Amino acid sequence: MNEKILVVDDEKEIADLIEVYLTSEGYTVWKCNNGREALKYIDEIDLDLAVLDVMLPDMDGFQICRKIREKYFFPVIMLTAKIEDCDKIMGLTIGADDYITKPFNPLEVTARVKTQLRRYVRYNNAAGFSEKPESNAEYDMKGLIINRETHKCTLYGKEILLTPIEFSILWYLCEHKGKVISSEELFEQVWGEKFLENNNTVMAHIGRIREKLKEPARNPKFIKTVWGVGYTIE
């Protein structure tokens, strides 16, 4: 193990609690309580995951997440005392992989960290989303090419940088070309967790993928919405 994790929270008790649980699982933990120091760690340490509090004294966790996604693809888990859906959607849309509201059970944080790291390792090792040997290694959808072995995605020859979750969503849709996939199915297949009602996680990530593909909101060329049912790539 020994994956390196950055915990950013201005409440020392919370950061210390998370550190205790993560180090007990064999992870190496760095802690800081402000955005400026966090950005320094991010550029100096080869991190595997970051846990970011939204409310910080100098900048919010959303700003840090944006900075991370300019260069890096390691998982980001947001921590916040806010429970509004709009805050959750914002975090997921700018590239966060998961979102946990305070107060929380530290065992839940540990479990979420493990889930994200498993997905990240699979992504980096190019193990592929589907384990079926007969599956295609690459799909070409009208100039949008996604390759399972290299874990690269290109649009008209230009590489599109996707996070591990974004890649998994797009791959699953391509693998089931022509079939309408519900948000519930996408969530349970990609996140590996039970889907709960009023979960906007999939919608937020689909929006992020469309943004990267420069898809028009009203008439997307690649990922189409079948209202009340789900999403499809034809």
CSV table of N, CA, C and O in Angstrom, one decimal, residues 7 12-13 24 39 45 106 116 126 130-131 134 140 147 168 177 180-181 191 193 210 213 222:
chain,number,residue,atom,x,y,z
A,7,VAL,N,-4.7,15.6,3.2
A,7,VAL,CA,-6.0,16.0,3.8
A,7,VAL,C,-5.9,17.5,4.1
A,7,VAL,O,-5.0,18.0,4.8
A,12,LYS,N,-8.5,21.3,12.9
A,12,LYS,CA,-7.4,20.4,13.2
A,12,LYS,C,-7.9,19.0,13.7
A,12,LYS,O,-7.4,18.0,13.4
A,13,GLU,N,-9.0,19.1,14.5
A,13,GLU,CA,-9.5,17.8,15.1
A,13,GLU,C,-10.0,16.9,14.0
A,13,GLU,O,-9.8,15.7,14.1
A,24,SER,N,-3.8,4.1,9.9
A,24,SER,CA,-4.0,2.7,10.5
A,24,SER,C,-4.2,1.7,9.3
A,24,SER,O,-4.0,0.5,9.5
A,39,LEU,N,-1.8,23.7,-2.2
A,39,LEU,CA,-1.3,23.8,-3.6
A,39,LEU,C,0.2,23.5,-3.6
A,39,LEU,O,0.7,22.9,-4.6
A,45,ILE,N,4.5,16.8,-4.0
A,45,ILE,CA,4.4,15.4,-3.7
A,45,ILE,C,3.6,14.7,-4.8
A,45,ILE,O,2.6,15.2,-5.3
A,106,PRO,N,-15.8,8.4,10.3
A,106,PRO,CA,-14.4,8.2,9.7
A,106,PRO,C,-14.3,6.9,9.0
A,106,PRO,O,-13.5,6.8,8.1
A,116,GLN,N,-12.0,4.8,-4.2
A,116,GLN,CA,-11.4,5.7,-5.2
A,116,GLN,C,-10.0,5.3,-5.6
A,116,GLN,O,-9.6,5.4,-6.8
A,126,ALA,N,-4.3,0.5,-16.7
A,126,ALA,CA,-5.0,0.2,-18.0
A,126,ALA,C,-5.6,-1.2,-18.0
A,126,ALA,O,-5.6,-2.0,-18.9
A,130,SER,N,-14.2,-3.2,-18.5
A,130,SER,CA,-14.8,-4.5,-18.6
A,130,SER,C,-13.8,-5.6,-18.5
A,130,SER,O,-12.7,-5.5,-19.1
A,131,GLU,N,-14.1,-6.6,-17.8
A,131,GLU,CA,-13.1,-7.7,-17.6
A,131,GLU,C,-13.4,-8.8,-18.7
A,131,GLU,O,-12.7,-9.8,-18.7
A,134,GLU,N,-13.7,-10.8,-24.5
A,134,GLU,CA,-14.1,-10.6,-25.9
A,134,GLU,C,-14.5,-9.2,-26.2
A,134,GLU,O,-14.8,-8.8,-27.3
A,140,ASP,N,-14.6,3.7,-31.9
A,140,ASP,CA,-14.5,4.9,-32.7
A,140,ASP,C,-16.0,5.3,-33.0
A,140,ASP,O,-16.7,4.7,-33.8
A,147,ASN,N,-9.8,4.3,-26.1
A,147,ASN,CA,-9.0,3.1,-26.1
A,147,ASN,C,-8.9,2.5,-24.7
A,147,ASN,O,-8.4,3.2,-23.8
A,168,SER,N,-14.5,5.9,-17.3
A,168,SER,CA,-15.3,4.7,-17.0
A,168,SER,C,-16.7,4.9,-17.5
A,168,SER,O,-17.4,4.0,-18.1
A,177,LYS,N,-23.2,0.6,-26.8
A,177,LYS,CA,-23.7,1.5,-27.9
A,177,LYS,C,-25.1,1.1,-28.3
A,177,LYS,O,-25.4,0.0,-28.5
A,180,VAL,N,-30.0,2.4,-24.1
A,180,VAL,CA,-30.2,3.5,-23.2
A,180,VAL,C,-29.8,3.0,-21.8
A,180,VAL,O,-30.4,2.0,-21.3
A,181,ILE,N,-28.9,3.7,-21.1
A,181,ILE,CA,-28.4,3.3,-19.8
A,181,ILE,C,-28.9,4.2,-18.8
A,181,ILE,O,-28.7,5.5,-18.9
A,191,TRP,N,-19.4,3.4,-10.0
A,191,TRP,CA,-19.0,3.7,-8.6
A,191,TRP,C,-19.0,2.5,-7.7
A,191,TRP,O,-18.4,2.4,-6.7
A,193,GLU,N,-21.5,1.3,-6.0
A,193,GLU,CA,-22.3,1.5,-4.8
A,193,GLU,C,-23.8,1.5,-5.2
A,193,GLU,O,-24.1,1.7,-6.4
A,210,ARG,N,-19.5,16.2,-21.5
A,210,ARG,CA,-20.0,17.0,-22.6
A,210,ARG,C,-19.2,18.3,-22.8
A,210,ARG,O,-18.9,18.7,-23.9
A,213,LEU,N,-16.0,17.5,-24.4
A,213,LEU,CA,-16.2,17.2,-25.8
A,213,LEU,C,-16.7,18.4,-26.6
A,213,LEU,O,-17.0,18.2,-27.8
A,222,PHE,N,-22.7,13.2,-29.3
A,222,PHE,CA,-22.3,11.9,-28.8
A,222,PHE,C,-23.2,11.4,-27.7
A,222,PHE,O,-23.9,10.4,-27.9
